[in-house]
PDB file of C-alpha atoms and ligand atoms in Angstrom:
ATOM      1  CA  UNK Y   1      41.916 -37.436 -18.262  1.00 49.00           C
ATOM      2  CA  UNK Y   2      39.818 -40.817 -19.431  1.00 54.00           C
ATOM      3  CA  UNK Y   3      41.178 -44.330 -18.801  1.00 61.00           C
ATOM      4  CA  UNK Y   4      40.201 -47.614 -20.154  1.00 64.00           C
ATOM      5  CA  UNK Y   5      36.908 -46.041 -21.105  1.00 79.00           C
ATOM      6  CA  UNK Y   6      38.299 -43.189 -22.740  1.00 81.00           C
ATOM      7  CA  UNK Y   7      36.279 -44.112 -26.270  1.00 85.00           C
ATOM      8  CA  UNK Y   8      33.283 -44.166 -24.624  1.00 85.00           C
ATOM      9  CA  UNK Y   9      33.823 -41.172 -22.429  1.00 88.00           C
ATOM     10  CA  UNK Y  10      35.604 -38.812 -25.439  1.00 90.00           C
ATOM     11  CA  UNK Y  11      32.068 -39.593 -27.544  1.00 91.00           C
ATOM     12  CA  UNK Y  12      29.916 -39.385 -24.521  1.00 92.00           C
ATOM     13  CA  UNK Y  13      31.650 -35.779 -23.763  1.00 93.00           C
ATOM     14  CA  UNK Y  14      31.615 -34.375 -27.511  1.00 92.00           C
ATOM     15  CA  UNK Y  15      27.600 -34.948 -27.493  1.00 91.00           C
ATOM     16  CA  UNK Y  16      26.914 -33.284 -24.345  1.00 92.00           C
ATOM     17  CA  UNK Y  17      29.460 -30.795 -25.103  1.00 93.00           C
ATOM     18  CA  UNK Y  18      27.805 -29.726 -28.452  1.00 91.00           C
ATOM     19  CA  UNK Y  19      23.944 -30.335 -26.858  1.00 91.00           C
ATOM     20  CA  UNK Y  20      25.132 -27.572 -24.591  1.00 92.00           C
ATOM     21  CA  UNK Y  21      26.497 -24.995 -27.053  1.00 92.00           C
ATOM     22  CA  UNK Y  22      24.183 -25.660 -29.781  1.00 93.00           C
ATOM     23  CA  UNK Y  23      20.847 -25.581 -28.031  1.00 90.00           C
ATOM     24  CA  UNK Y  24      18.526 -22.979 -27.664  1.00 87.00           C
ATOM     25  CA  UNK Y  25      16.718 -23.376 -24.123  1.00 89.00           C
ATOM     26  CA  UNK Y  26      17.739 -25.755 -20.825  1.00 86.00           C
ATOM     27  CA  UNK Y  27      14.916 -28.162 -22.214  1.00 86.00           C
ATOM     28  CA  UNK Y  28      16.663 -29.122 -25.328  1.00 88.00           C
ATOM     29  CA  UNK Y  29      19.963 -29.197 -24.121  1.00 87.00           C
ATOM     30  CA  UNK Y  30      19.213 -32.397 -21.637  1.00 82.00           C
ATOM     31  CA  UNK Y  31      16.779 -33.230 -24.221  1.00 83.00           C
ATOM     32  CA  UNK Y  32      14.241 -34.316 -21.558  1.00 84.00           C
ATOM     33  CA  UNK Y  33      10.302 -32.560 -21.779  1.00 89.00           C
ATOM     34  CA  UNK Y  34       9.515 -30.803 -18.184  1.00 92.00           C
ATOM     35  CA  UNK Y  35       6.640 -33.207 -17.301  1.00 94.00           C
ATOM     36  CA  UNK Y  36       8.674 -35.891 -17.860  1.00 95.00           C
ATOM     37  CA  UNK Y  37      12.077 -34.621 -16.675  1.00 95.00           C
ATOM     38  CA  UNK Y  38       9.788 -33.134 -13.160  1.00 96.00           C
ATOM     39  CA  UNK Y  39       8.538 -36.998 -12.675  1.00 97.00           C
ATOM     40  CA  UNK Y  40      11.688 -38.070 -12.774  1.00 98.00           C
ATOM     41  CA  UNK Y  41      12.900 -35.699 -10.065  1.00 98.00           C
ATOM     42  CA  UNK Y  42       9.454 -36.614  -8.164  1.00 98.00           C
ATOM     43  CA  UNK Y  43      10.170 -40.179  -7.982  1.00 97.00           C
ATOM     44  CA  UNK Y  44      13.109 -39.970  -6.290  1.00 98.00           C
ATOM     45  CA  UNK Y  45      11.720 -37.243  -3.609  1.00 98.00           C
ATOM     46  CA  UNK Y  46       8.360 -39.362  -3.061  1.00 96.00           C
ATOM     47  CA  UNK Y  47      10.126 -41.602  -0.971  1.00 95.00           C
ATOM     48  CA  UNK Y  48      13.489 -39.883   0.247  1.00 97.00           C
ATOM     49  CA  UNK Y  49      13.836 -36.795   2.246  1.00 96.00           C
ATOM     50  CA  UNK Y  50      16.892 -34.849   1.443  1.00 98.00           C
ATOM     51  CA  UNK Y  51      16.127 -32.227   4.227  1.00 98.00           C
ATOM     52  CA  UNK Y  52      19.499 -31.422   5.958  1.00 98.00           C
ATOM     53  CA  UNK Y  53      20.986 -33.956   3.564  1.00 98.00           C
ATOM     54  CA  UNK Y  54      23.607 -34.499   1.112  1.00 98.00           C
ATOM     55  CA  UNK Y  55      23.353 -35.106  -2.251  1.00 98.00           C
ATOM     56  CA  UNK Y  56      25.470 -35.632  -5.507  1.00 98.00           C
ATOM     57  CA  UNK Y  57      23.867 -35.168  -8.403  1.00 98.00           C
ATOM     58  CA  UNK Y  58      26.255 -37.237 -11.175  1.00 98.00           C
ATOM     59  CA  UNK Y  59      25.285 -36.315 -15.159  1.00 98.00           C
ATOM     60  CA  UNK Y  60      23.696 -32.918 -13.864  1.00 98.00           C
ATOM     61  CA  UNK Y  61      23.229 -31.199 -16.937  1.00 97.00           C
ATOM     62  CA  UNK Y  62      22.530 -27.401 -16.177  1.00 96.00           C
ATOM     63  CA  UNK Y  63      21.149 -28.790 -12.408  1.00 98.00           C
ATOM     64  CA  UNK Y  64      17.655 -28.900 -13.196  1.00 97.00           C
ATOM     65  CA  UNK Y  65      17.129 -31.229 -10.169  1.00 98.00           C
ATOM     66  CA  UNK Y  66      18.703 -28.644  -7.803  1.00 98.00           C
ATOM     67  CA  UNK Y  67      15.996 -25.745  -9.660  1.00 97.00           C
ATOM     68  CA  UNK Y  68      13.448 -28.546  -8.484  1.00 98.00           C
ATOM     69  CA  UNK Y  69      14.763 -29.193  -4.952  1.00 98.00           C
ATOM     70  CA  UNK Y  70      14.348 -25.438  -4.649  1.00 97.00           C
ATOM     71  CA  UNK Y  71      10.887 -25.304  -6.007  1.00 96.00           C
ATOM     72  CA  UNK Y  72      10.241 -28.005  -2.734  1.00 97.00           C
ATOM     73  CA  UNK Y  73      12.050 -26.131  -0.809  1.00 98.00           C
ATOM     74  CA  UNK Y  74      14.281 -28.696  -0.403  1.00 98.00           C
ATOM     75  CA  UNK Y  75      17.596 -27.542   1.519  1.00 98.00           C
ATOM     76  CA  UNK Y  76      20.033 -29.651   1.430  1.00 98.00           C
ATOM     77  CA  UNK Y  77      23.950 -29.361   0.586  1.00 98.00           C
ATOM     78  CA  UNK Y  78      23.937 -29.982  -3.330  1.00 98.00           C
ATOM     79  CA  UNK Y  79      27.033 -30.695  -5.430  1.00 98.00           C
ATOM     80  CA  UNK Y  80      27.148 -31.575  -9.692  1.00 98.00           C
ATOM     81  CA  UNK Y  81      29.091 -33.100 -11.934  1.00 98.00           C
ATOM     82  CA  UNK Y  82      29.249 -34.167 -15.367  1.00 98.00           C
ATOM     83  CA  UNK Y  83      31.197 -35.161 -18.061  1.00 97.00           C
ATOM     84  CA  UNK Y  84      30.503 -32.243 -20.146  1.00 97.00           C
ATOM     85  CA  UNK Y  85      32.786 -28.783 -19.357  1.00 96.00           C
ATOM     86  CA  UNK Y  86      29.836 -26.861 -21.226  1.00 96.00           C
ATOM     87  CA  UNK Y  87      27.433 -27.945 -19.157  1.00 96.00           C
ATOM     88  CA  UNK Y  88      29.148 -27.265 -16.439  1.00 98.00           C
ATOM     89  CA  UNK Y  89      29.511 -24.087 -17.384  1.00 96.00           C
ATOM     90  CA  UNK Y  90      26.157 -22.773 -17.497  1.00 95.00           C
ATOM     91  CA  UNK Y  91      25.561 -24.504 -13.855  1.00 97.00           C
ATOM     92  CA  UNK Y  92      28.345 -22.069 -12.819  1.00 98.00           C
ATOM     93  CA  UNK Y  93      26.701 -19.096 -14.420  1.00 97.00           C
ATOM     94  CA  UNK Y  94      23.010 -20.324 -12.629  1.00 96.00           C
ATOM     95  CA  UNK Y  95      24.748 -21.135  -9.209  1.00 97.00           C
ATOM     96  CA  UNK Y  96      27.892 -19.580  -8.502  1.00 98.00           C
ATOM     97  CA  UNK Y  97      27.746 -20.230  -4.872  1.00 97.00           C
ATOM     98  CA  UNK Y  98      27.808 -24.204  -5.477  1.00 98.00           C
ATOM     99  CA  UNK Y  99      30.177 -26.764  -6.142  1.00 98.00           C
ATOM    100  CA  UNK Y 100      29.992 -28.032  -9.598  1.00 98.00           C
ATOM    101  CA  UNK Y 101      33.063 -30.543 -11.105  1.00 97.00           C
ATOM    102  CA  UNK Y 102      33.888 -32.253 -14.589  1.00 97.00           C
ATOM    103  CA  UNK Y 103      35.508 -34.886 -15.970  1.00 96.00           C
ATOM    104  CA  UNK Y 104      35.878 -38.802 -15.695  1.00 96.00           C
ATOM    105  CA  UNK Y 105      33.501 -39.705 -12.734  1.00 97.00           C
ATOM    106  CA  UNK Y 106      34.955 -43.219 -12.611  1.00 96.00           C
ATOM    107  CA  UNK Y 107      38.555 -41.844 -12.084  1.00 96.00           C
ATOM    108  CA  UNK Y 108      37.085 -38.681 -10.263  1.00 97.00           C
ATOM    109  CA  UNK Y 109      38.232 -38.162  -6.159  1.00 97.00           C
ATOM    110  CA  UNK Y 110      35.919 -36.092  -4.393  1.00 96.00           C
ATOM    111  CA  UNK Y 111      37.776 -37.037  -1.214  1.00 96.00           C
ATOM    112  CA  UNK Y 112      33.741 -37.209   1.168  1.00 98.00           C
ATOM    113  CA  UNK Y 113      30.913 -39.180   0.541  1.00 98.00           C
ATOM    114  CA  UNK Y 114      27.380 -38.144  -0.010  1.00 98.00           C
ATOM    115  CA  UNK Y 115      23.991 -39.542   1.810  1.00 98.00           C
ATOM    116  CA  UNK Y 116      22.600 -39.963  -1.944  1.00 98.00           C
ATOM    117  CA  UNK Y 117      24.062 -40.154  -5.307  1.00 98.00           C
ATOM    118  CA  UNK Y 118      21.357 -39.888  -7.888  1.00 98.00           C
ATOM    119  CA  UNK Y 119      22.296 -40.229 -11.717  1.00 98.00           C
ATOM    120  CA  UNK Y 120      19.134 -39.185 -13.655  1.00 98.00           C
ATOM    121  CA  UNK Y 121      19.048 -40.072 -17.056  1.00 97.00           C
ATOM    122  CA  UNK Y 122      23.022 -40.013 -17.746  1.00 97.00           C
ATOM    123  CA  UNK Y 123      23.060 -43.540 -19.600  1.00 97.00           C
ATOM    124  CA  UNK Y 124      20.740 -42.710 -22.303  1.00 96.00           C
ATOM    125  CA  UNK Y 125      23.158 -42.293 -25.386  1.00 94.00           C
ATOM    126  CA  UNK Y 126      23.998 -45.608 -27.523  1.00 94.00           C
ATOM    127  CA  UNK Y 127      27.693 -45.766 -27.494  1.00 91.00           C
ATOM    128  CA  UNK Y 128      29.815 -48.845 -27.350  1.00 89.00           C
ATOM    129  CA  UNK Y 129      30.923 -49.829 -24.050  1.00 91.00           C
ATOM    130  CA  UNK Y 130      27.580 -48.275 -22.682  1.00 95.00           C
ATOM    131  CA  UNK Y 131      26.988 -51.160 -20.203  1.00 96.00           C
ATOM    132  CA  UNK Y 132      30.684 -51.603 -18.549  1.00 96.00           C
ATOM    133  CA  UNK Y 133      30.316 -47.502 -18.168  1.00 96.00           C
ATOM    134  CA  UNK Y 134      26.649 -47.945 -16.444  1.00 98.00           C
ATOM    135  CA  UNK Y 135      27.918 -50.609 -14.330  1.00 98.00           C
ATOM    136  CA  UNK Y 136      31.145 -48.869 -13.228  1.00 97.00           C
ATOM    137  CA  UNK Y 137      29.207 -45.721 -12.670  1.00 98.00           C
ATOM    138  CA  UNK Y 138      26.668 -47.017 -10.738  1.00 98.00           C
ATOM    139  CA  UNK Y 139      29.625 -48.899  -8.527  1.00 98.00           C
ATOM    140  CA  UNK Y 140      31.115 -45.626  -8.068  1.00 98.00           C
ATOM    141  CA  UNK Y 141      27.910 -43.844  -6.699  1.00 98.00           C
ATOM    142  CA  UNK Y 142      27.412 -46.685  -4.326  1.00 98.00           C
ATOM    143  CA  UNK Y 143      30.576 -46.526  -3.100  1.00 98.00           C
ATOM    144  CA  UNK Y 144      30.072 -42.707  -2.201  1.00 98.00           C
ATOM    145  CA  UNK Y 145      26.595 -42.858  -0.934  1.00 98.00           C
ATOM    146  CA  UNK Y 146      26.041 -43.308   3.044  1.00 98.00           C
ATOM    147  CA  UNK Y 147      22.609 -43.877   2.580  1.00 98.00           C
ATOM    148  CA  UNK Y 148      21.613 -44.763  -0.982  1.00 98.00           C
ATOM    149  CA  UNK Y 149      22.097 -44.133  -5.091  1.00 98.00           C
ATOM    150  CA  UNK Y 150      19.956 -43.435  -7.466  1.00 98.00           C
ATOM    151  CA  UNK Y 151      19.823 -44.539 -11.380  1.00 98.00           C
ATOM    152  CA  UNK Y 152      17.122 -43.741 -13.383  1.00 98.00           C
ATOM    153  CA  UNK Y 153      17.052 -45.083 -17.142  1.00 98.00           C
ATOM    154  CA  UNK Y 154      14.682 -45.861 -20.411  1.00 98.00           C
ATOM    155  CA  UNK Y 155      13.331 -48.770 -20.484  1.00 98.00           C
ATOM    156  CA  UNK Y 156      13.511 -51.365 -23.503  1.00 98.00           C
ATOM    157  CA  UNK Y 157       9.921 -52.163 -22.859  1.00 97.00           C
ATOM    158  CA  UNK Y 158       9.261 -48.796 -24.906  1.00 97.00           C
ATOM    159  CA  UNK Y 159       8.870 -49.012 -28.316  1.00 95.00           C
ATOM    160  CA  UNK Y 160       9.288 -45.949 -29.906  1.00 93.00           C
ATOM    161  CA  UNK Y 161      12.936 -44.302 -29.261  1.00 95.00           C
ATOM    162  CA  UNK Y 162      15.034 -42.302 -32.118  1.00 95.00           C
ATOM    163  CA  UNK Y 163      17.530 -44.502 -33.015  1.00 96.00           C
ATOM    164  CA  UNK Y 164      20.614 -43.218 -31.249  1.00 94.00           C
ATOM    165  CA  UNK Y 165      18.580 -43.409 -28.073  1.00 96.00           C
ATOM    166  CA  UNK Y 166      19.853 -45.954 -25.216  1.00 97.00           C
ATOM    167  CA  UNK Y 167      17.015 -47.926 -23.577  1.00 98.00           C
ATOM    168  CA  UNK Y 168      18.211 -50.766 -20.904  1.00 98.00           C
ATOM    169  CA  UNK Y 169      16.220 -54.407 -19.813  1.00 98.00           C
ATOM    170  CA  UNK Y 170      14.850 -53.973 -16.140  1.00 98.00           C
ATOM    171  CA  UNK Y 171      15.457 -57.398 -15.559  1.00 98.00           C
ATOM    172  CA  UNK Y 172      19.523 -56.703 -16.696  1.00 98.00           C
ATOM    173  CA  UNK Y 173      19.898 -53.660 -14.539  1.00 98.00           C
ATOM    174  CA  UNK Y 174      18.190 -55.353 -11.523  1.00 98.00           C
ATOM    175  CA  UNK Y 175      21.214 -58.263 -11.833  1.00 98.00           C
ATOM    176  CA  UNK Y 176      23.460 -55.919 -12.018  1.00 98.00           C
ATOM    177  CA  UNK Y 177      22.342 -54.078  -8.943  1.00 98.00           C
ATOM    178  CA  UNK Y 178      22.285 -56.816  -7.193  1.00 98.00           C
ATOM    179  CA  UNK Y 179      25.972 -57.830  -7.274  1.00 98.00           C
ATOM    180  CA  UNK Y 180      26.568 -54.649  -5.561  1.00 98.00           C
ATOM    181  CA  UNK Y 181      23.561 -54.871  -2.634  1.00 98.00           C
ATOM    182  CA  UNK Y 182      21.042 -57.195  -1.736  1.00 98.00           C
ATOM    183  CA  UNK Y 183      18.753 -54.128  -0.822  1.00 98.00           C
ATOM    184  CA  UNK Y 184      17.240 -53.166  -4.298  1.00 98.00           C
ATOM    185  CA  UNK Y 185      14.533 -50.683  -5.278  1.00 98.00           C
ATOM    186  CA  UNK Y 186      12.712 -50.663  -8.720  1.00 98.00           C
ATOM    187  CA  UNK Y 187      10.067 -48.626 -10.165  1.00 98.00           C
ATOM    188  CA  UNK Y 188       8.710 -49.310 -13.797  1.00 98.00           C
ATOM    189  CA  UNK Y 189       5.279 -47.303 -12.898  1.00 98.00           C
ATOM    190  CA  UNK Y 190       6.134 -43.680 -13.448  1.00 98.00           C
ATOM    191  CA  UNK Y 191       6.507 -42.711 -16.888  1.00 97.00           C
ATOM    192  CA  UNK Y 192       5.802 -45.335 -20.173  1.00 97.00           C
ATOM    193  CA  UNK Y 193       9.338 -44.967 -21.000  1.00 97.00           C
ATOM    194  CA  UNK Y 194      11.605 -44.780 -17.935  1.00 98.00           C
ATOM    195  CA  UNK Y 195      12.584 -47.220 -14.512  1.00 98.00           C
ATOM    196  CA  UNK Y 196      14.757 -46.477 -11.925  1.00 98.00           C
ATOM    197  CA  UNK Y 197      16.656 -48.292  -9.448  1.00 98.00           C
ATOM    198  CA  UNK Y 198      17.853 -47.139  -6.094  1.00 98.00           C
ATOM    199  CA  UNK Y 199      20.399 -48.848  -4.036  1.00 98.00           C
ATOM    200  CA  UNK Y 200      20.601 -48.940  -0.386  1.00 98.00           C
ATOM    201  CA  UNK Y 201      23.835 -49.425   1.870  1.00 98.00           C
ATOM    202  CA  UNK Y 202      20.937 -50.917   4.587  1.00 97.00           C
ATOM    203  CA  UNK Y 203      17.209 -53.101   4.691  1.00 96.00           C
ATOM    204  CA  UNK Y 204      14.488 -51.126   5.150  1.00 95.00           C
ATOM    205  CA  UNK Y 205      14.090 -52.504   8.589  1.00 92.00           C
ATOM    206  CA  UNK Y 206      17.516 -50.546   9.641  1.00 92.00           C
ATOM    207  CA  UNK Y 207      16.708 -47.213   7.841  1.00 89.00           C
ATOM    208  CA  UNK Y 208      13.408 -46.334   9.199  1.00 82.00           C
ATOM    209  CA  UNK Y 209      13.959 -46.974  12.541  1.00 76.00           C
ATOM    210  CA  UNK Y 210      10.054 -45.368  13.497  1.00 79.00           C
ATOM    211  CA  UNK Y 211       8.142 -48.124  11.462  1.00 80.00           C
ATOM    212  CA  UNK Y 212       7.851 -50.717  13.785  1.00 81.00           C
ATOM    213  CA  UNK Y 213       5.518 -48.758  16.323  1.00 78.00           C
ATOM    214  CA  UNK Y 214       4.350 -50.320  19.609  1.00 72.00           C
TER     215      UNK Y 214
HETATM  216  C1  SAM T   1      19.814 -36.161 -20.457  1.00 53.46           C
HETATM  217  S1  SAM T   1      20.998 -35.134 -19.623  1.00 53.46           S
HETATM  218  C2  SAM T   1      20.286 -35.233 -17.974  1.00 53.46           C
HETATM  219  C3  SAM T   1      20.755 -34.127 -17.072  1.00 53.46           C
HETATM  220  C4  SAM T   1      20.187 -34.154 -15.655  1.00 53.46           C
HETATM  221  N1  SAM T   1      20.529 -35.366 -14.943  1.00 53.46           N
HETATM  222  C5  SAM T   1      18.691 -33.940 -15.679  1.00 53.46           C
HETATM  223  O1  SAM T   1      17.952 -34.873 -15.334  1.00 53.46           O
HETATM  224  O2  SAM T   1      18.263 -32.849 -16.047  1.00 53.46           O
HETATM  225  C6  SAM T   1      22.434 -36.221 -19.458  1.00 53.46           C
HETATM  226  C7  SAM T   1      23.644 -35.551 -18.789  1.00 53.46           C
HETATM  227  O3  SAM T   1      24.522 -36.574 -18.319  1.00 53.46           O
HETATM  228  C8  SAM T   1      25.854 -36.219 -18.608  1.00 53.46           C
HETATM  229  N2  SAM T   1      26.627 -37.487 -18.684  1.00 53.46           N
HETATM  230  C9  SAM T   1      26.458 -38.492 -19.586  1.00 53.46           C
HETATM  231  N3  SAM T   1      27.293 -39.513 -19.301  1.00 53.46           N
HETATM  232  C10 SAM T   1      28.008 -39.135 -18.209  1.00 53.46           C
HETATM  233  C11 SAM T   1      29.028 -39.754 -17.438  1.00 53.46           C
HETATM  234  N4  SAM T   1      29.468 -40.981 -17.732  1.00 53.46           N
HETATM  235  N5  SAM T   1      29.542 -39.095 -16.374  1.00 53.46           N
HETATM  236  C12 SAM T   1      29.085 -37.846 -16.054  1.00 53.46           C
HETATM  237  N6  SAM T   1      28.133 -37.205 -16.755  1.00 53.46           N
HETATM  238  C13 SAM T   1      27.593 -37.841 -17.813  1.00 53.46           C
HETATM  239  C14 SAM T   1      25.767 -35.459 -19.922  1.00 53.46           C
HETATM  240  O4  SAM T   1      26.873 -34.611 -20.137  1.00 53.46           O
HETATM  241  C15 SAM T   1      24.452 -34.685 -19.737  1.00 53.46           C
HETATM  242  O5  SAM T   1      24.686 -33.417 -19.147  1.00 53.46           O
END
C-alpha cells in the first residue's frame, strides 16, 4: 500500500493507529485541546465560505472539523481521509452517511477534485522523512483543490513542545509553498504555537469578483 515513503508512512500509521485504540475520549486521541483545536477550525472558516462547497478534509482524525462545520451550520459536501484505519473507523461509526477513505494519500485516486483541501494539524509527529511527506502532501492537495488548500502546522517559534512533537520554520514552509503558487496565505496570529498556510489556484483579484465596487 506505501511507496517510497513507506517508513515514514508505516510509523506515521502505527501512532495514529494506537492514539485511536488506546485513548479514552476524541480529545486525546488527536491530542489537540478544544480551544485550540476550535481556533484552528475558525481560522480557516473566517475567511472561506464552504456553503454549497466541497471540501476534503486530509488527516481527519474522528472529523472533528465536520462536528464544527455542523455547529456553523455549515452545509457543504464533506469527505475524510487519513492514514489511520482506526480512525477511520470511529468516523464511520459517527457518520455513516459520509464518505470516509484510508491509506497512502500520496498514492491515493479519488478520481474528482475538491473546492478546498484542508490538512489540519497532520504533520505534527517527528519522523524521518517528515519534510519530503509535508511537501508531497501539500502538492497533492493542491493538485485536487479548485479553489484552494489548507495546511495548518506548529510553529518552531514555540518553545515548549514534548519532544516527539514536530514544529516547522514559517519562513521554510512559505518557500515551499511558493514553488507550487505564487498566491500564498500565512497566518502566525492565531494561537502561540500554530501557522497555517493556504494556497490558492487564483489572486485575490480573480476570486472575489464583488471587491472592486463602482
Ligand atoms: C492531530 S490529529 C488531527 C486530526 C484532525 N485534522 C483534527 O484537526 O482534529 C492528526 C491526524 O492526521 C492523520 N495523519 C497523519 N499523517 C497523515 C498522512 N500523511 N496522511 C493522512 N493522514 C495522516 C493521523 O492519523 C491523525 O488522525
Amino acid at each position: 500500500m506505501f511507496d517510497k515513503h513507506d517508513s515514514y508512512l508505516r510509523q506515521t500509521q502505527a501512532y495514529w493507529d494506537n492514539k485511536a485504540t488506546t485513548a479514552k475520549s476524541d480529545a486525546e486521541r488527536v491530542e489537540w485541546s478544544q480551544r485550540s483545536q476550535r481556533m484552528r477550525f475558525e481560522t480557516f472558516l473566517m475567511t472561506h465560505d464552504l456553503q454549497n462547497r466541497s471540501v476534503l478534509d486530509v488527516g481527519c482524525g474522528v472529523a472533528d472539523f465536520r462536528t464544527h462545520l455542523q455547529r456553523r451550520n455549515v452545509d457543504c459536501e464533506y469527505v475524510g481521509f487519513d492514514i489511520s484505519p482506526e480512525m477511520i473507523r470511529h468516523c464511520k461509526e459517527r457518520f455513516p452517511d459520509l464518505r470516509f477513505e484510508s491509506g497512502n494519500f500520496l498514492t491515493w485516486e479519488p478520481g474528482r477534485s475538491f473546492d478546498y483541501t484542508v490538512a489540519i494539524g497532520i504533520h505534527n509527529i517527528k519522523v524521518d522523512g517528515a519534510y519530503d511527506v509535508l511537501e508531497s502532501t501539500t502538492r497533492k492537495q493542491f493538485e485536487l483543490s479548485r479553489i484552494a488548500a489548507h495546511v495548518s502546522l506548529l510553529t518552531d517559534r514555540f518553545h515548549g513542545f514534548a519532544p516527539h512533537i514536530q514544529a516547522w520554520k514559517v519562513e521554510d514552509i512559505m518557500a515551499m509553498a511558493l514553488a507550487i503558487t505564487p498566491y500564498v496565505v500565512i497566518r502566525h496570529d492565531y494561537l502561540p504555537n500554530d501557522f497555517s498556510i493556504t494556497l490558492y489556484r487564483d489572486p485575490l483579484i480573480d476570486r472575489c469578483n464583488d471587491l472592486l465596487l463602482d
